[in-house]
mmCIF file of C-alpha atoms and ligand atoms in Angstrom:
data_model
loop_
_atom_site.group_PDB
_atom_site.id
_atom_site.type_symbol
_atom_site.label_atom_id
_atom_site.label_comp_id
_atom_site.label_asym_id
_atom_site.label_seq_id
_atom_site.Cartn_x
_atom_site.Cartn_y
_atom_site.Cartn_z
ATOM 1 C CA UNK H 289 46.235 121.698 89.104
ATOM 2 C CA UNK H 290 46.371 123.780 85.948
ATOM 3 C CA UNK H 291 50.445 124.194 86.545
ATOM 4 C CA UNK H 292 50.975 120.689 87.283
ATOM 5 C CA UNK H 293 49.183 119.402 83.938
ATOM 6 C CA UNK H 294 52.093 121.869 82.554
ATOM 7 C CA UNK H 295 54.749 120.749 83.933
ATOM 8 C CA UNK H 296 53.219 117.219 82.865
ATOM 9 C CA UNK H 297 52.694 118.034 79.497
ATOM 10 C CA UNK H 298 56.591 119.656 78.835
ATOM 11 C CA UNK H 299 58.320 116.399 79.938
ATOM 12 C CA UNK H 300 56.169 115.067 77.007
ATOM 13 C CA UNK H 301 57.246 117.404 74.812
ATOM 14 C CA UNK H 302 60.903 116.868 75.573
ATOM 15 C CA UNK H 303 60.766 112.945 75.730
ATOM 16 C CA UNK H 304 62.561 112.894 72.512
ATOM 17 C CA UNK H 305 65.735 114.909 73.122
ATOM 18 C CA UNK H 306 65.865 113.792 76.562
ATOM 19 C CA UNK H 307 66.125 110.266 75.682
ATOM 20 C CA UNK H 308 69.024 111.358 73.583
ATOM 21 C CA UNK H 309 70.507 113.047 75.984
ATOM 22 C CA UNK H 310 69.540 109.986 78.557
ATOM 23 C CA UNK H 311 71.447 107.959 76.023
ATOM 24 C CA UNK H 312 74.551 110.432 75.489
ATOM 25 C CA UNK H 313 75.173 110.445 79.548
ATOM 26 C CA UNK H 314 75.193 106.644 79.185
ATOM 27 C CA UNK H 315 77.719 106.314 76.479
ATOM 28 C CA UNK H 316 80.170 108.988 78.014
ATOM 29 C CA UNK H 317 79.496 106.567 81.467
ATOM 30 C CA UNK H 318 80.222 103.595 79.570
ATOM 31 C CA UNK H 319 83.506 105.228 77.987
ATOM 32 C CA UNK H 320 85.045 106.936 81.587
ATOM 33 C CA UNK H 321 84.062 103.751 83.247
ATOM 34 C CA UNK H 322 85.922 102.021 80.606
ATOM 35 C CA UNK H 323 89.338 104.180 80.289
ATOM 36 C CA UNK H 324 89.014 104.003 84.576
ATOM 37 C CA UNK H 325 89.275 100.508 84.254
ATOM 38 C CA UNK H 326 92.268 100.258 81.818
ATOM 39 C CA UNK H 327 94.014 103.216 83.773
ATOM 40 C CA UNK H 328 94.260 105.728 80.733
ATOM 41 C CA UNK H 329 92.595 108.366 83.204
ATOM 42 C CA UNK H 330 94.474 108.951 85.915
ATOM 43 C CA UNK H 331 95.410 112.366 88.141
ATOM 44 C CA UNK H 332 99.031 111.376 87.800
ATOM 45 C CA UNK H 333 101.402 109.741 85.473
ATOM 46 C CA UNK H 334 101.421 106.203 85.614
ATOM 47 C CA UNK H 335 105.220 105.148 86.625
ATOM 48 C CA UNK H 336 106.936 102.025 86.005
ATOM 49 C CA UNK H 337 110.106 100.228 87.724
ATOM 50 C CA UNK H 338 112.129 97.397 86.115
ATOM 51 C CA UNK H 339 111.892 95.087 88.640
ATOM 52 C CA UNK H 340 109.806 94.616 92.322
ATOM 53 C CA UNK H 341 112.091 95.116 95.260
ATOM 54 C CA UNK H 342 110.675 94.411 98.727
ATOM 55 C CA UNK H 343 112.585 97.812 99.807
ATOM 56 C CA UNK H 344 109.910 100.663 99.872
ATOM 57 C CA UNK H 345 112.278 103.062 99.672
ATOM 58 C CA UNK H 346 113.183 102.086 96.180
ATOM 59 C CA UNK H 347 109.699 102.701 95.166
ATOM 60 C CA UNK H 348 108.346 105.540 93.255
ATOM 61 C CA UNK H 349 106.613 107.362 95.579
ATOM 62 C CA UNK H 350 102.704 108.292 95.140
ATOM 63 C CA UNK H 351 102.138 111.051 92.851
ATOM 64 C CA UNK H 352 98.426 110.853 91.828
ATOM 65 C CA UNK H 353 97.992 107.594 90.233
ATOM 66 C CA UNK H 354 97.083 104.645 92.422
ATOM 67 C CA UNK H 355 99.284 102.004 91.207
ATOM 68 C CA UNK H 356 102.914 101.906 89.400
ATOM 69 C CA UNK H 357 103.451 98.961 87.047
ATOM 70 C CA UNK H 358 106.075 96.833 87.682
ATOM 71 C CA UNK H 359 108.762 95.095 84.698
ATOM 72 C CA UNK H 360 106.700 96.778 82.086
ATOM 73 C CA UNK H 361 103.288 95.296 83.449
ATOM 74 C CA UNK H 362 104.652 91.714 82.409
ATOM 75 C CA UNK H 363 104.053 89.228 85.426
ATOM 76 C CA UNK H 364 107.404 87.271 87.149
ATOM 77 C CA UNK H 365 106.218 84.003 88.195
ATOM 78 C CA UNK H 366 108.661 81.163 88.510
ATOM 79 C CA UNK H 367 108.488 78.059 86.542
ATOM 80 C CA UNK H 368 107.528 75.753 89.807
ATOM 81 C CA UNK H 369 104.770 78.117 90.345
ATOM 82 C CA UNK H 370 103.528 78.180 86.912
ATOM 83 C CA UNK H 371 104.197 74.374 86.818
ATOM 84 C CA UNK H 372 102.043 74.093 89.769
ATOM 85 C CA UNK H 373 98.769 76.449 88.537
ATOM 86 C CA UNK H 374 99.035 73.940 84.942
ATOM 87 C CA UNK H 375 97.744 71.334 87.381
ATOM 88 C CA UNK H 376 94.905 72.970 88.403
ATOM 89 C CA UNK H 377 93.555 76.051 91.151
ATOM 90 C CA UNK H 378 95.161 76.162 94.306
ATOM 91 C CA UNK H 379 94.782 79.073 97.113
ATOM 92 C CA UNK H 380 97.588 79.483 99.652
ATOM 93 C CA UNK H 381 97.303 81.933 102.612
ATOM 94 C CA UNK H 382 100.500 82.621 104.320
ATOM 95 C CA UNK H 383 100.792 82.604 108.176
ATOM 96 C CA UNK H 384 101.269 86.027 109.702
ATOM 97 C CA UNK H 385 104.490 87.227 110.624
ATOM 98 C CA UNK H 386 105.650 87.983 114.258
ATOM 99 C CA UNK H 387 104.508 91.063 113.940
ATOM 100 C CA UNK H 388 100.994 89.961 113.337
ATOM 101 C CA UNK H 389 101.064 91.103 109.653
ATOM 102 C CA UNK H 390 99.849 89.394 106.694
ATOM 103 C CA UNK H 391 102.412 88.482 104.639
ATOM 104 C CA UNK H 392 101.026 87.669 101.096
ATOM 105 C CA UNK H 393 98.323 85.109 99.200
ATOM 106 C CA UNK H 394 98.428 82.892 96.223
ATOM 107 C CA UNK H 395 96.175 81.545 94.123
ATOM 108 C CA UNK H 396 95.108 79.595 90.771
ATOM 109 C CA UNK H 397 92.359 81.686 89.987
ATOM 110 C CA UNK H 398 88.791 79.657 88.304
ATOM 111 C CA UNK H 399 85.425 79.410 88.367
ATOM 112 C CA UNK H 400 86.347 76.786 91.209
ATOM 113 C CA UNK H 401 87.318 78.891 93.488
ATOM 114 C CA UNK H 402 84.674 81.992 92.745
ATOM 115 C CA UNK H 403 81.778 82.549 95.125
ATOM 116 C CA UNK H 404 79.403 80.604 93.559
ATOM 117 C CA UNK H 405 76.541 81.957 92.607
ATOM 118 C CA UNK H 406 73.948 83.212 95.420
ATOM 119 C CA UNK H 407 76.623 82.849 97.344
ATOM 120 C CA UNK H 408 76.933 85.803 100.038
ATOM 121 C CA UNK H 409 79.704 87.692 101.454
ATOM 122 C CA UNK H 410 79.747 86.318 105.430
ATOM 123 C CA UNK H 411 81.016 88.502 107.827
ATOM 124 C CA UNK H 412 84.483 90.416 108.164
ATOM 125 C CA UNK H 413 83.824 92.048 110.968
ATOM 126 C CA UNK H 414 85.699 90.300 113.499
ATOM 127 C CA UNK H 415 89.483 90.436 112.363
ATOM 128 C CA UNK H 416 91.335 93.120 113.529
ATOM 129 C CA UNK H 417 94.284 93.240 110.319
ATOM 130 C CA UNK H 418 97.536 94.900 111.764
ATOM 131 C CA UNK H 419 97.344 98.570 112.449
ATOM 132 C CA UNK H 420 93.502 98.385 112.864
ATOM 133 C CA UNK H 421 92.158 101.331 114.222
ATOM 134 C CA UNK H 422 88.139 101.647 114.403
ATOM 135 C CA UNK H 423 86.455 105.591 113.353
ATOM 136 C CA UNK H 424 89.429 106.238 111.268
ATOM 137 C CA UNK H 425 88.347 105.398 107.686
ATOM 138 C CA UNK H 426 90.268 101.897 107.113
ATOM 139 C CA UNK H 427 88.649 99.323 104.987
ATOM 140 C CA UNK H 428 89.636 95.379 105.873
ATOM 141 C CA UNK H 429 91.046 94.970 102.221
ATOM 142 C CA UNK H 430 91.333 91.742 101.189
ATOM 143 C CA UNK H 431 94.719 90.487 99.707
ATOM 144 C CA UNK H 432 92.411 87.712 97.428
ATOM 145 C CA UNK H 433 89.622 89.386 96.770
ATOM 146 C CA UNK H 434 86.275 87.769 97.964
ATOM 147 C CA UNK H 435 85.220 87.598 94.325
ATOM 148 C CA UNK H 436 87.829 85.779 93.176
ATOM 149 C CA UNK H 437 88.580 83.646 96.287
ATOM 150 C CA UNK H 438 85.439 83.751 98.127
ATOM 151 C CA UNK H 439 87.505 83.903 101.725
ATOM 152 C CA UNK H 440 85.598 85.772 104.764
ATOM 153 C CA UNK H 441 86.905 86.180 107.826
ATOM 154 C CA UNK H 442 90.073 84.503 107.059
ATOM 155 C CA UNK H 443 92.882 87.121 109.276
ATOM 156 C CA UNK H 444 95.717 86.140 106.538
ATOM 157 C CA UNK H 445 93.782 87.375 103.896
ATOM 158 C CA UNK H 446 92.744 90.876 105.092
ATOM 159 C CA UNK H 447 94.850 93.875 105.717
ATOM 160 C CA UNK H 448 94.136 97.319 106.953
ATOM 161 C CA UNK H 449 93.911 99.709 103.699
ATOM 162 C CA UNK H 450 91.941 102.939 102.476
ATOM 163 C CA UNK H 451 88.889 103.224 100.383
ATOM 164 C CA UNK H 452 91.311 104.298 98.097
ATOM 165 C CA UNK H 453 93.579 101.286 97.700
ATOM 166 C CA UNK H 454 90.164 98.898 97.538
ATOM 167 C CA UNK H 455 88.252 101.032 94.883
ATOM 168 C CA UNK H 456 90.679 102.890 92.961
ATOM 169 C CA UNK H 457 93.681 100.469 92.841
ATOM 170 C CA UNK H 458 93.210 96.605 92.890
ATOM 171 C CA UNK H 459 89.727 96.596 91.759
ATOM 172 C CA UNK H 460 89.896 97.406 87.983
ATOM 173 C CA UNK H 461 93.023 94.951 88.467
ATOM 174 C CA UNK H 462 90.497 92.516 90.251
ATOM 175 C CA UNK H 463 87.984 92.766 87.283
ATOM 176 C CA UNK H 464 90.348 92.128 84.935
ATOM 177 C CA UNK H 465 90.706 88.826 86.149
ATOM 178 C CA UNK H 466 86.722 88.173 87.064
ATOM 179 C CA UNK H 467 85.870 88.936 83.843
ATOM 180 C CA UNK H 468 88.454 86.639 81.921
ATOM 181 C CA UNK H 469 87.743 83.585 84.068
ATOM 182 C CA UNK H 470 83.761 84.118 83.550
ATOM 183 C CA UNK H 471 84.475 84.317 79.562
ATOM 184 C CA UNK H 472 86.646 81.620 79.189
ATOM 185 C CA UNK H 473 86.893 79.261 82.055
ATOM 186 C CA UNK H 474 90.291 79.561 81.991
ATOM 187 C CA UNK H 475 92.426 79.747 85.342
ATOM 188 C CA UNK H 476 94.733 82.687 86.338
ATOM 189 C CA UNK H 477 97.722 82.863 88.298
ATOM 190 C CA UNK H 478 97.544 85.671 90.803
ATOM 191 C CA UNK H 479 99.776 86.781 93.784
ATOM 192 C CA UNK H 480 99.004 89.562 96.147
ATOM 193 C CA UNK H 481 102.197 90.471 98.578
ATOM 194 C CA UNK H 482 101.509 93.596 100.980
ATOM 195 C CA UNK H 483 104.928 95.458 101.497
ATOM 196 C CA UNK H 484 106.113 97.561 104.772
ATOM 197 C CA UNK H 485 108.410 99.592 105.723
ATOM 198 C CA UNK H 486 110.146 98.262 108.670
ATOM 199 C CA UNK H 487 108.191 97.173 111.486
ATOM 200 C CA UNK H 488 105.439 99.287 110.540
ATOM 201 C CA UNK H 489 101.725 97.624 111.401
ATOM 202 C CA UNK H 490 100.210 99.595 108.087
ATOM 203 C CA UNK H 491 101.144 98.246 104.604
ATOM 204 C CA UNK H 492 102.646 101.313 102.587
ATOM 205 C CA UNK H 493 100.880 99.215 99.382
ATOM 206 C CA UNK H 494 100.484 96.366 97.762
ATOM 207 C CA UNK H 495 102.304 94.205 95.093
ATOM 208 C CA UNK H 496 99.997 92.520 92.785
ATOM 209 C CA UNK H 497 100.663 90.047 89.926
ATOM 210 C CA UNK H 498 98.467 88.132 87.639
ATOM 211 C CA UNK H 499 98.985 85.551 84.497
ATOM 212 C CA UNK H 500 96.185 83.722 82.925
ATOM 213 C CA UNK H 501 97.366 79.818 82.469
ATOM 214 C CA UNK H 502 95.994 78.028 79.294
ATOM 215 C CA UNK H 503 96.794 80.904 76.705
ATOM 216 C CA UNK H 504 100.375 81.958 78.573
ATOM 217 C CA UNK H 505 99.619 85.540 79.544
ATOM 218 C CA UNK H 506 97.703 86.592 76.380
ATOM 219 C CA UNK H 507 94.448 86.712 78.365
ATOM 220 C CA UNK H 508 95.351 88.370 81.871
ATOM 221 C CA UNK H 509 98.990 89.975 82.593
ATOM 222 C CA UNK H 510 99.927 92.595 84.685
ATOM 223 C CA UNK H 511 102.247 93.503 87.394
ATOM 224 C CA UNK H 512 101.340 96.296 89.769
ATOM 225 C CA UNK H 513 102.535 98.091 92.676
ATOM 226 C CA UNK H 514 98.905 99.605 94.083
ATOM 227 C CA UNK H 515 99.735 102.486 96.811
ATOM 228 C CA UNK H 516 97.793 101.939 100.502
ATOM 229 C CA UNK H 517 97.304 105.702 100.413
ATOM 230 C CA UNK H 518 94.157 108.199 100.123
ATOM 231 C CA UNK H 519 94.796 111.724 98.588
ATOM 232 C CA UNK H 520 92.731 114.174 101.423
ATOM 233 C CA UNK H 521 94.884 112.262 104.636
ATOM 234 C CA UNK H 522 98.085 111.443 106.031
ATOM 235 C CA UNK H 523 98.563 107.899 107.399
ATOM 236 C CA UNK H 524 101.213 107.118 110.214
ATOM 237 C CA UNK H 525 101.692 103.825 108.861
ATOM 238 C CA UNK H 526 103.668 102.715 112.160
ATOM 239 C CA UNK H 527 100.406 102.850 114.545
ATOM 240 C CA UNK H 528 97.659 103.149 111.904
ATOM 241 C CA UNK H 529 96.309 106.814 112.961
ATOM 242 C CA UNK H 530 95.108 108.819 109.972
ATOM 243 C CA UNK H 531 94.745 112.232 110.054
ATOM 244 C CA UNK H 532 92.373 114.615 107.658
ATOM 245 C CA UNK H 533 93.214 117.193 105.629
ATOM 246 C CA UNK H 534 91.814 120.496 104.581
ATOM 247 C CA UNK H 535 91.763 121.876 101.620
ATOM 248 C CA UNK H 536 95.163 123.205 102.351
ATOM 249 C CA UNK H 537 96.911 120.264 103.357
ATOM 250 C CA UNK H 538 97.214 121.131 106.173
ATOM 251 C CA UNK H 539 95.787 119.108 109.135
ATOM 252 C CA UNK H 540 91.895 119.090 109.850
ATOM 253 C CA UNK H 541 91.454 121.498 113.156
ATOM 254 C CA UNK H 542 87.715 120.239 114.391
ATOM 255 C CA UNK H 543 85.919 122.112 116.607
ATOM 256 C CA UNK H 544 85.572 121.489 120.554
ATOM 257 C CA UNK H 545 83.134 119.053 121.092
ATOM 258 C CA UNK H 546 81.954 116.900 124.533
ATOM 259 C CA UNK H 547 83.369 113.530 124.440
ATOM 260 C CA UNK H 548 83.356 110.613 127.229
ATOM 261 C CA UNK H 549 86.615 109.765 127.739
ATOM 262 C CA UNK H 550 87.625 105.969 128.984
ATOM 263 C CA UNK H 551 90.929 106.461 130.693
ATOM 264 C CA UNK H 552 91.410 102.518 130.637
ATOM 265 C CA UNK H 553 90.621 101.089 126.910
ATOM 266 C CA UNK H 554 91.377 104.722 125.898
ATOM 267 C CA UNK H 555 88.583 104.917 123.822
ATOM 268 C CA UNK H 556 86.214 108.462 123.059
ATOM 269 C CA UNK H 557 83.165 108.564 122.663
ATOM 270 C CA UNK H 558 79.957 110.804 121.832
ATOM 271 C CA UNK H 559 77.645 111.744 125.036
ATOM 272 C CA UNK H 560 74.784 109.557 123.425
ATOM 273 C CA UNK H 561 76.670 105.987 123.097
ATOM 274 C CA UNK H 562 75.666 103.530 124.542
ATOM 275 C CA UNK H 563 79.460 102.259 124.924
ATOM 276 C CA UNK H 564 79.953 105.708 126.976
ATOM 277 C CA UNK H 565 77.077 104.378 129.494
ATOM 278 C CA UNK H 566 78.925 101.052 130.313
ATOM 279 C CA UNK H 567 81.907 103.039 131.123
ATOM 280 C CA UNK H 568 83.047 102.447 135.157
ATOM 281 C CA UNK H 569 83.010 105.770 137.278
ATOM 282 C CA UNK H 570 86.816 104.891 137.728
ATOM 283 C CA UNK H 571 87.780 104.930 133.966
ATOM 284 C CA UNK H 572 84.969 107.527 132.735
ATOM 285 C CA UNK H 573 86.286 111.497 131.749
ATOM 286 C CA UNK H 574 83.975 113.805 130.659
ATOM 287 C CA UNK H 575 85.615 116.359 128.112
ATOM 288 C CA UNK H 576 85.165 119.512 125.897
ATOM 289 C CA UNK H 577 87.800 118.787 123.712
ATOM 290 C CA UNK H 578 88.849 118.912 119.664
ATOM 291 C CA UNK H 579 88.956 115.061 118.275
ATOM 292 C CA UNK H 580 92.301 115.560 116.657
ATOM 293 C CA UNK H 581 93.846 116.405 119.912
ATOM 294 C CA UNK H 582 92.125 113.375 121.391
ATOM 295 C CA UNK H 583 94.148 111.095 118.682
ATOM 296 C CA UNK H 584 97.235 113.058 119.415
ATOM 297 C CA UNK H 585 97.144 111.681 123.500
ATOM 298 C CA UNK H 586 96.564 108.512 122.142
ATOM 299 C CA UNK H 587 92.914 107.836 122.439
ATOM 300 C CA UNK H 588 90.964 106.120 119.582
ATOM 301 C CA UNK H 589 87.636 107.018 118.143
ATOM 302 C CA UNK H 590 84.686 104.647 119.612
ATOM 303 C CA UNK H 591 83.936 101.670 116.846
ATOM 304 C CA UNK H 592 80.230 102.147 117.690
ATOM 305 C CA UNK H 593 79.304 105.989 117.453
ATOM 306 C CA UNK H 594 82.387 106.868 115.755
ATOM 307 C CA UNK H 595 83.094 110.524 117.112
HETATM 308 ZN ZN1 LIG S 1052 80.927 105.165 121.357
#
């Protein structure tokens, strides 16, 4: 009792210096947050190329920062685009491409075409974006984001990308254009084009371009090449398998482990799913195996227990 009423009685004591110090974390929050946001902190040197080409190879590749700017950070739009955002929002999803890819997303950016508010997030859940692989990390990223377009489960508006590409590459650019709309009411121009390599299912990043309408680009302009990339793996961006690294770099070696193996769906699985229990006799492996070999003969983590 007695050493409780202590311990009590120094927090007290200390209220005053701790609320400064309460108060000093806060402020250096406030300021990282901030220079986060506007990309002045960044593991790598921000890079910029003159103008977007389509042709990955002509890209800088990544070097630590998630996005390169693109024509200074000035957006390109063409005057029938622009001429068409003066008369008011729009949002245009294009079709996907033979491949089954999303090709890219426009819209007029307002309050219009926000999630109103109390207006939930439905579920995603059900599209499968090119390259979609379940228990390996991907995120379904949307092209529009849902904050600015309010789109669910609409497949040409969703692409398989990393955590990092979502979090640490559109989103400050995202914000930039949530916050201008809710302090002016003013609409923005914004175009989101994923770019591949080839035929490759996984988008090596994504082209992003946005120019606030009724003050001419003085409000919101930027031009941005964001990188579909995430620093501790290496993605095969043809089939959409990502595999770990160690501190090293060098790939993660996990230990033997038993999986259930289905031979059909080729799909693994812990012991203790209850996907492993529906498995046929016929199509059902039990194995002592390391998970990265399992991905390297093809098989693909179970969506459910995600070995
Ligand atoms: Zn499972």
């Amino acid at each position: 009792m007695k050493k409780k009423y202590r311990a009590k009685k120094r927090i007290r004591s200390s209220a005053g210096p701790l609320l400064v110090a309460v108060l000093l974390l806060l402020a250096v929050g406030i300021i990282f947050n901030f220079e986060r946001i506007t990309g002045l902190i960044n593991a790598g040197k921000v890079e910029d190329i003159s103008a977007f080409s389509a042709d990955v190879g002509a890209l800088p590749d990544y070097s630590g920062s998630p996005y390169c700017t693109v024509n200074g950070n000035k957006a390109q739009f063409d005057s029938v685009l622009i001429d068409k955002a003066r008369k008011g929002s729009f949002e245009d999803y294009s079709s996907l491409d033979k491949h089954g890819r999303c090709v890219g997303a426009t819209i007029c950016a307002s309050r219009e075409t926000m999630p109103g508010e109390g207006v939930s997030r439905g579920d995603i859940s059900s599209v499968h974006p090119s390259g979609w692989k379940s228990g390996m990390g991907w995120e379904r990223c949307h092209l529009i984001a849902w904050s600015i377009g309010a789109e669910d489960a609409n497949d040409c508006n969703l692409i398989t990308g990393t955590h990092y590409l979502n979090v640490e590459g559109m989103l400050p650019f995202e914000q930039k254009i949530t916050s201008y709309i809710n302090q002016t009411d003013n609409h923005v121009l914004y175009q989101v084009t994923p770019i591949y390599d080839g035929k490759n299912l996984i988008a090596s990043g994504v082209h992003m371009q946005a120019w606030s309408v009724e003050d001419k680009g003085r409000g919101v302009n930027f031009n941005v090449y964001c990188y579909n990339v995430s620093p501790s793996v290496t993605i095969d961006y043809k089939t959409g398998v990502v595999v770990e690294l160690d501190s090293e770099g060098k790939p993660m070696q996990y230990e033997e482990r038993n999986y259930i193996l289905n031979t059909n769906s080729h799909k693994f699985h812990y012991p203790s799913c209850k996907g492993a229990a529906d498995i046929s006799a016929h199509n059902r492996k039990e194995v002592k195996a390391r998970r990265n070999d399992l991905i390297a003969q093809g098989y693909e983590p179970c969506g459910i227990c995600e070995p």
